[in-house]
Amino acid sequence: AAVLRRLGWEPGPPVVGYLGRFVPEKGLRLLTRALDAVRSPWRAAFVGGGPMEAELKGWAARHAADDRVRVVTGVPHDAVPGYVNAMDVLAAPSQTIPRWREQLGRMLIEGFACGVPVVASDSGEIPFVVGDSGRVVGEADEPGWAAALGELIDSPGLRAELAARGRDRVGEFSWDVVGRQHLAFFESLLGGGGGR
C-alpha cells in the first residue's frame, strides 16, 4: 500500500509488474503490446533500468490520460520486495536471442517469495523455475500473453491460487536446498570420476 501511494495510485485495477533490466531480450515490447490488447482495466509498473527506459516512458505517456503506467528506476535492492508486493501479477516475458536466453529468472523467485502470481515466457530455464506455480506462455505468442494477463487480471481467485503455489515452490530455491544440490552434484562427480 505504501508503494502504491508513493507511485501516486489509489486502490484500483490490478497492477501488472515487471522487474529487471530494460533491454530488448527481456521482452518489454511484447509485454507492452500484450497489455495494449487486454480489454480489462489494468495498471502497469516497470521497475528497473536500462537502455529502453526512454521507449518505456514514451509508451507510458500514451497511457497518461488513464494514469495507468509507472516506470520506476533507481530502486535499491532492499526496496525491491515492496515494489513486488505492490504488484498483482509479475510478468517475465524474456525472449531468446542468438547469444542469450534466460538462465534462471531470479525475479520469478522473488515473485514467489512475495506471494505474487507470475506469467512468464518459455525462454531458457523459465519453464523449469515456474513449473505449475504460474503461467508459462510462448515467448512469441503475443495473443497468448494478452489472454494470460487478461485471465489473471479478471480472476482474483486464480491469482490467489497461483500465489499460494508460488509460496510453496519458493522453498525449492532456498540457499539450503541449492547448496545441498550443488554439494551432491560435486560429490557425484568426485565419486563417479575414478579419482580424476
PDB file of C-alpha atoms in Angstrom:
ATOM      1  CA  ALA A   1       0.000   0.000   0.000  1.00  0.00           C
ATOM      2  CA  ALA A   2       2.856   2.389   0.825  1.00  0.00           C
ATOM      3  CA  VAL A   3       4.498   1.748  -2.548  1.00  0.00           C
ATOM      4  CA  LEU A   4       1.213   2.299  -4.384  1.00  0.00           C
ATOM      5  CA  ARG A   5       0.822   5.624  -2.568  1.00  0.00           C
ATOM      6  CA  ARG A   6       4.426   6.519  -3.474  1.00  0.00           C
ATOM      7  CA  LEU A   7       3.535   5.793  -7.095  1.00  0.00           C
ATOM      8  CA  GLY A   8       0.531   8.107  -6.792  1.00  0.00           C
ATOM      9  CA  TRP A   9      -2.040   5.332  -7.105  1.00  0.00           C
ATOM     10  CA  GLU A  10      -5.104   4.687  -5.011  1.00  0.00           C
ATOM     11  CA  PRO A  11      -6.571   1.165  -4.819  1.00  0.00           C
ATOM     12  CA  GLY A  12      -7.879   0.293  -8.260  1.00  0.00           C
ATOM     13  CA  PRO A  13      -7.334  -2.060 -11.189  1.00  0.00           C
ATOM     14  CA  PRO A  14      -4.758  -4.845 -10.788  1.00  0.00           C
ATOM     15  CA  VAL A  15      -1.099  -3.918 -11.283  1.00  0.00           C
ATOM     16  CA  VAL A  16       0.877  -5.960 -13.801  1.00  0.00           C
ATOM     17  CA  GLY A  17       4.518  -5.570 -12.889  1.00  0.00           C
ATOM     18  CA  TYR A  18       7.887  -6.112 -14.486  1.00  0.00           C
ATOM     19  CA  LEU A  19      11.160  -6.246 -12.566  1.00  0.00           C
ATOM     20  CA  GLY A  20      14.554  -6.239 -14.249  1.00  0.00           C
ATOM     21  CA  ARG A  21      16.724  -4.725 -16.915  1.00  0.00           C
ATOM     22  CA  PHE A  22      15.104  -2.547 -19.555  1.00  0.00           C
ATOM     23  CA  VAL A  23      16.632  -4.354 -22.545  1.00  0.00           C
ATOM     24  CA  PRO A  24      15.032  -5.905 -25.660  1.00  0.00           C
ATOM     25  CA  GLU A  25      15.798  -9.508 -24.699  1.00  0.00           C
ATOM     26  CA  LYS A  26      13.634  -9.145 -21.599  1.00  0.00           C
ATOM     27  CA  GLY A  27      10.551  -8.920 -23.835  1.00  0.00           C
ATOM     28  CA  LEU A  28       9.335  -5.468 -22.874  1.00  0.00           C
ATOM     29  CA  ARG A  29       7.970  -4.716 -26.338  1.00  0.00           C
ATOM     30  CA  LEU A  30       5.945  -7.929 -26.288  1.00  0.00           C
ATOM     31  CA  LEU A  31       4.639  -7.094 -22.817  1.00  0.00           C
ATOM     32  CA  THR A  32       3.558  -3.583 -23.763  1.00  0.00           C
ATOM     33  CA  ARG A  33       1.796  -4.827 -26.913  1.00  0.00           C
ATOM     34  CA  ALA A  34       0.081  -7.594 -24.932  1.00  0.00           C
ATOM     35  CA  LEU A  35      -1.101  -5.098 -22.311  1.00  0.00           C
ATOM     36  CA  ASP A  36      -2.456  -2.859 -25.067  1.00  0.00           C
ATOM     37  CA  ALA A  37      -4.534  -5.842 -26.246  1.00  0.00           C
ATOM     38  CA  VAL A  38      -6.004  -6.624 -22.793  1.00  0.00           C
ATOM     39  CA  ARG A  39      -9.572  -5.323 -22.581  1.00  0.00           C
ATOM     40  CA  SER A  40      -9.969  -5.409 -18.786  1.00  0.00           C
ATOM     41  CA  PRO A  41      -8.784  -2.419 -16.728  1.00  0.00           C
ATOM     42  CA  TRP A  42      -5.147  -2.722 -15.645  1.00  0.00           C
ATOM     43  CA  ARG A  43      -2.219  -0.714 -14.396  1.00  0.00           C
ATOM     44  CA  ALA A  44       1.458  -1.468 -15.104  1.00  0.00           C
ATOM     45  CA  ALA A  45       4.642  -0.839 -13.147  1.00  0.00           C
ATOM     46  CA  PHE A  46       8.059  -1.315 -14.748  1.00  0.00           C
ATOM     47  CA  VAL A  47      10.789  -1.429 -12.110  1.00  0.00           C
ATOM     48  CA  GLY A  48      14.414  -1.498 -13.180  1.00  0.00           C
ATOM     49  CA  GLY A  49      16.586   0.415 -15.578  1.00  0.00           C
ATOM     50  CA  GLY A  50      18.442   0.256 -18.833  1.00  0.00           C
ATOM     51  CA  PRO A  51      18.625   1.475 -22.415  1.00  0.00           C
ATOM     52  CA  MET A  52      14.894   1.032 -23.118  1.00  0.00           C
ATOM     53  CA  GLU A  53      13.874   3.487 -20.395  1.00  0.00           C
ATOM     54  CA  ALA A  54      13.000   6.274 -22.853  1.00  0.00           C
ATOM     55  CA  GLU A  55      10.969   3.885 -25.014  1.00  0.00           C
ATOM     56  CA  LEU A  56       9.042   2.637 -21.967  1.00  0.00           C
ATOM     57  CA  LYS A  57       8.401   6.202 -20.825  1.00  0.00           C
ATOM     58  CA  GLY A  58       7.116   7.008 -24.302  1.00  0.00           C
ATOM     59  CA  TRP A  59       4.689   4.096 -24.090  1.00  0.00           C
ATOM     60  CA  ALA A  60       3.687   5.210 -20.589  1.00  0.00           C
ATOM     61  CA  ALA A  61       2.976   8.708 -21.907  1.00  0.00           C
ATOM     62  CA  ARG A  62       0.437   7.234 -24.344  1.00  0.00           C
ATOM     63  CA  HIS A  63      -1.451   5.975 -21.271  1.00  0.00           C
ATOM     64  CA  ALA A  64      -1.129   9.203 -19.284  1.00  0.00           C
ATOM     65  CA  ALA A  65      -4.815  10.055 -19.609  1.00  0.00           C
ATOM     66  CA  ASP A  66      -5.686   6.819 -17.794  1.00  0.00           C
ATOM     67  CA  ASP A  67      -2.856   7.273 -15.260  1.00  0.00           C
ATOM     68  CA  ARG A  68      -2.122   3.569 -15.608  1.00  0.00           C
ATOM     69  CA  VAL A  69       1.652   3.180 -16.154  1.00  0.00           C
ATOM     70  CA  ARG A  70       4.664   3.866 -13.968  1.00  0.00           C
ATOM     71  CA  VAL A  71       8.321   3.451 -14.972  1.00  0.00           C
ATOM     72  CA  VAL A  72      10.419   3.329 -11.810  1.00  0.00           C
ATOM     73  CA  THR A  73      14.224   3.431 -11.863  1.00  0.00           C
ATOM     74  CA  GLY A  74      16.918   3.603  -9.217  1.00  0.00           C
ATOM     75  CA  VAL A  75      15.223   1.204  -6.795  1.00  0.00           C
ATOM     76  CA  PRO A  76      17.805  -0.174  -4.346  1.00  0.00           C
ATOM     77  CA  HIS A  77      17.797  -3.950  -3.932  1.00  0.00           C
ATOM     78  CA  ASP A  78      16.471  -3.815  -0.369  1.00  0.00           C
ATOM     79  CA  ALA A  79      13.403  -1.871  -1.599  1.00  0.00           C
ATOM     80  CA  VAL A  80      12.541  -4.390  -4.335  1.00  0.00           C
ATOM     81  CA  PRO A  81      10.223  -6.556  -2.169  1.00  0.00           C
ATOM     82  CA  GLY A  82       7.986  -3.559  -1.526  1.00  0.00           C
ATOM     83  CA  TYR A  83       7.576  -2.975  -5.251  1.00  0.00           C
ATOM     84  CA  VAL A  84       6.956  -6.659  -5.968  1.00  0.00           C
ATOM     85  CA  ASN A  85       4.335  -6.752  -3.205  1.00  0.00           C
ATOM     86  CA  ALA A  86       2.596  -3.783  -4.862  1.00  0.00           C
ATOM     87  CA  MET A  87       2.063  -5.938  -7.969  1.00  0.00           C
ATOM     88  CA  ASP A  88      -0.931  -8.190  -8.551  1.00  0.00           C
ATOM     89  CA  VAL A  89       0.835 -10.083 -11.360  1.00  0.00           C
ATOM     90  CA  LEU A  90       4.546 -10.297 -12.158  1.00  0.00           C
ATOM     91  CA  ALA A  91       5.367 -10.638 -15.870  1.00  0.00           C
ATOM     92  CA  ALA A  92       8.654 -12.084 -17.150  1.00  0.00           C
ATOM     93  CA  PRO A  93       8.393 -12.063 -20.964  1.00  0.00           C
ATOM     94  CA  SER A  94      12.050 -12.901 -21.691  1.00  0.00           C
ATOM     95  CA  GLN A  95      12.992 -13.504 -25.327  1.00  0.00           C
ATOM     96  CA  THR A  96      15.664 -15.909 -26.561  1.00  0.00           C
ATOM     97  CA  ILE A  97      18.211 -14.248 -28.836  1.00  0.00           C
ATOM     98  CA  PRO A  98      21.241 -15.824 -30.584  1.00  0.00           C
ATOM     99  CA  ARG A  99      23.662 -15.321 -27.689  1.00  0.00           C
ATOM    100  CA  TRP A 100      21.304 -15.194 -24.709  1.00  0.00           C
ATOM    101  CA  ARG A 101      18.374 -16.922 -23.091  1.00  0.00           C
ATOM    102  CA  GLU A 102      17.005 -16.688 -19.575  1.00  0.00           C
ATOM    103  CA  GLN A 103      19.221 -18.697 -17.229  1.00  0.00           C
ATOM    104  CA  LEU A 104      17.079 -18.627 -14.093  1.00  0.00           C
ATOM    105  CA  GLY A 105      14.806 -15.630 -13.801  1.00  0.00           C
ATOM    106  CA  ARG A 106      15.505 -14.532 -10.220  1.00  0.00           C
ATOM    107  CA  MET A 107      12.563 -12.135 -10.438  1.00  0.00           C
ATOM    108  CA  LEU A 108      10.268 -15.177 -10.605  1.00  0.00           C
ATOM    109  CA  ILE A 109      11.621 -16.478  -7.308  1.00  0.00           C
ATOM    110  CA  GLU A 110      11.201 -13.013  -5.792  1.00  0.00           C
ATOM    111  CA  GLY A 111       7.600 -13.017  -7.021  1.00  0.00           C
ATOM    112  CA  PHE A 112       7.002 -16.446  -5.472  1.00  0.00           C
ATOM    113  CA  ALA A 113       8.509 -15.287  -2.167  1.00  0.00           C
ATOM    114  CA  CYS A 114       6.232 -12.236  -2.132  1.00  0.00           C
ATOM    115  CA  GLY A 115       3.124 -14.265  -2.981  1.00  0.00           C
ATOM    116  CA  VAL A 116       2.676 -12.631  -6.377  1.00  0.00           C
ATOM    117  CA  PRO A 117       1.453 -14.830  -9.257  1.00  0.00           C
ATOM    118  CA  VAL A 118       3.712 -14.938 -12.294  1.00  0.00           C
ATOM    119  CA  VAL A 119       3.253 -15.077 -16.054  1.00  0.00           C
ATOM    120  CA  ALA A 120       6.490 -15.961 -17.806  1.00  0.00           C
ATOM    121  CA  SER A 121       7.809 -16.880 -21.232  1.00  0.00           C
ATOM    122  CA  ASP A 122       9.238 -20.255 -22.181  1.00  0.00           C
ATOM    123  CA  SER A 123      12.743 -18.845 -22.704  1.00  0.00           C
ATOM    124  CA  GLY A 124      15.611 -20.920 -21.331  1.00  0.00           C
ATOM    125  CA  GLU A 125      15.109 -22.242 -17.805  1.00  0.00           C
ATOM    126  CA  ILE A 126      11.945 -20.291 -17.025  1.00  0.00           C
ATOM    127  CA  PRO A 127       9.502 -23.198 -17.511  1.00  0.00           C
ATOM    128  CA  PHE A 128      11.515 -25.300 -15.051  1.00  0.00           C
ATOM    129  CA  VAL A 129      11.575 -22.494 -12.490  1.00  0.00           C
ATOM    130  CA  VAL A 130       7.845 -21.794 -12.807  1.00  0.00           C
ATOM    131  CA  GLY A 131       6.582 -25.378 -13.003  1.00  0.00           C
ATOM    132  CA  ASP A 132       2.867 -25.391 -12.224  1.00  0.00           C
ATOM    133  CA  SER A 133       3.192 -22.346  -9.961  1.00  0.00           C
ATOM    134  CA  GLY A 134       2.405 -19.791 -12.642  1.00  0.00           C
ATOM    135  CA  ARG A 135       1.511 -19.366 -16.288  1.00  0.00           C
ATOM    136  CA  VAL A 136       4.128 -20.114 -18.966  1.00  0.00           C
ATOM    137  CA  VAL A 137       3.392 -18.607 -22.377  1.00  0.00           C
ATOM    138  CA  GLY A 138       5.362 -18.957 -25.607  1.00  0.00           C
ATOM    139  CA  GLU A 139       7.870 -16.160 -25.926  1.00  0.00           C
ATOM    140  CA  ALA A 140       6.492 -15.199 -29.361  1.00  0.00           C
ATOM    141  CA  ASP A 141       2.810 -15.826 -28.544  1.00  0.00           C
ATOM    142  CA  GLU A 142       1.510 -12.274 -28.239  1.00  0.00           C
ATOM    143  CA  PRO A 143      -2.200 -13.280 -28.225  1.00  0.00           C
ATOM    144  CA  GLY A 144      -1.367 -15.911 -25.592  1.00  0.00           C
ATOM    145  CA  TRP A 145       0.295 -13.241 -23.455  1.00  0.00           C
ATOM    146  CA  ALA A 146      -2.728 -10.951 -23.722  1.00  0.00           C
ATOM    147  CA  ALA A 147      -5.034 -13.858 -22.836  1.00  0.00           C
ATOM    148  CA  ALA A 148      -2.938 -14.995 -19.843  1.00  0.00           C
ATOM    149  CA  LEU A 149      -2.653 -11.458 -18.471  1.00  0.00           C
ATOM    150  CA  GLY A 150      -6.358 -10.830 -19.022  1.00  0.00           C
ATOM    151  CA  GLU A 151      -7.283 -14.059 -17.255  1.00  0.00           C
ATOM    152  CA  LEU A 152      -5.218 -13.154 -14.192  1.00  0.00           C
ATOM    153  CA  ILE A 153      -6.392  -9.551 -14.165  1.00  0.00           C
ATOM    154  CA  ASP A 154     -10.006 -10.758 -14.210  1.00  0.00           C
ATOM    155  CA  SER A 155      -9.641 -13.535 -11.635  1.00  0.00           C
ATOM    156  CA  PRO A 156      -8.624 -12.715  -8.048  1.00  0.00           C
ATOM    157  CA  GLY A 157      -9.257 -16.388  -7.215  1.00  0.00           C
ATOM    158  CA  LEU A 158      -6.767 -17.616  -9.804  1.00  0.00           C
ATOM    159  CA  ARG A 159      -4.235 -15.030  -8.655  1.00  0.00           C
ATOM    160  CA  ALA A 160      -4.610 -16.286  -5.069  1.00  0.00           C
ATOM    161  CA  GLU A 161      -4.251 -19.920  -6.182  1.00  0.00           C
ATOM    162  CA  LEU A 162      -1.066 -19.255  -8.161  1.00  0.00           C
ATOM    163  CA  ALA A 163       0.315 -17.068  -5.369  1.00  0.00           C
ATOM    164  CA  ALA A 164      -0.131 -19.969  -2.916  1.00  0.00           C
ATOM    165  CA  ARG A 165       1.591 -22.379  -5.317  1.00  0.00           C
ATOM    166  CA  GLY A 166       4.460 -19.924  -5.727  1.00  0.00           C
ATOM    167  CA  ARG A 167       4.898 -19.567  -1.968  1.00  0.00           C
ATOM    168  CA  ASP A 168       5.070 -23.379  -1.738  1.00  0.00           C
ATOM    169  CA  ARG A 169       7.569 -23.564  -4.598  1.00  0.00           C
ATOM    170  CA  VAL A 170       9.954 -20.861  -3.407  1.00  0.00           C
ATOM    171  CA  GLY A 171      11.434 -23.239  -0.810  1.00  0.00           C
ATOM    172  CA  GLU A 172      12.973 -25.230  -3.656  1.00  0.00           C
ATOM    173  CA  PHE A 173      15.248 -22.241  -4.326  1.00  0.00           C
ATOM    174  CA  SER A 174      16.434 -21.585  -0.752  1.00  0.00           C
ATOM    175  CA  TRP A 175      20.173 -21.413  -0.097  1.00  0.00           C
ATOM    176  CA  ASP A 176      19.966 -24.635   1.935  1.00  0.00           C
ATOM    177  CA  VAL A 177      18.347 -26.558  -0.909  1.00  0.00           C
ATOM    178  CA  VAL A 178      20.566 -25.091  -3.635  1.00  0.00           C
ATOM    179  CA  GLY A 179      23.689 -25.656  -1.516  1.00  0.00           C
ATOM    180  CA  ARG A 180      22.803 -29.313  -0.908  1.00  0.00           C
ATOM    181  CA  GLN A 181      22.113 -29.834  -4.615  1.00  0.00           C
ATOM    182  CA  HIS A 182      25.488 -28.338  -5.542  1.00  0.00           C
ATOM    183  CA  LEU A 183      27.267 -30.478  -2.963  1.00  0.00           C
ATOM    184  CA  ALA A 184      25.511 -33.639  -4.212  1.00  0.00           C
ATOM    185  CA  PHE A 185      26.439 -32.768  -7.790  1.00  0.00           C
ATOM    186  CA  PHE A 186      30.128 -32.304  -6.988  1.00  0.00           C
ATOM    187  CA  GLU A 187      30.193 -35.416  -4.803  1.00  0.00           C
ATOM    188  CA  SER A 188      28.727 -37.406  -7.697  1.00  0.00           C
ATOM    189  CA  LEU A 189      31.460 -36.077  -9.975  1.00  0.00           C
ATOM    190  CA  LEU A 190      34.181 -36.983  -7.494  1.00  0.00           C
ATOM    191  CA  GLY A 191      32.687 -40.371  -6.712  1.00  0.00           C
ATOM    192  CA  GLY A 192      31.987 -41.327 -10.292  1.00  0.00           C
ATOM    193  CA  GLY A 193      35.115 -39.900 -11.886  1.00  0.00           C
ATOM    194  CA  GLY A 194      37.575 -42.609 -10.880  1.00  0.00           C
ATOM    195  CA  GLY A 195      39.597 -40.162  -8.795  1.00  0.00           C
ATOM    196  CA  ARG A 196      40.217 -37.810 -11.697  1.00  0.00           C
TER     197      ARG A 196
END
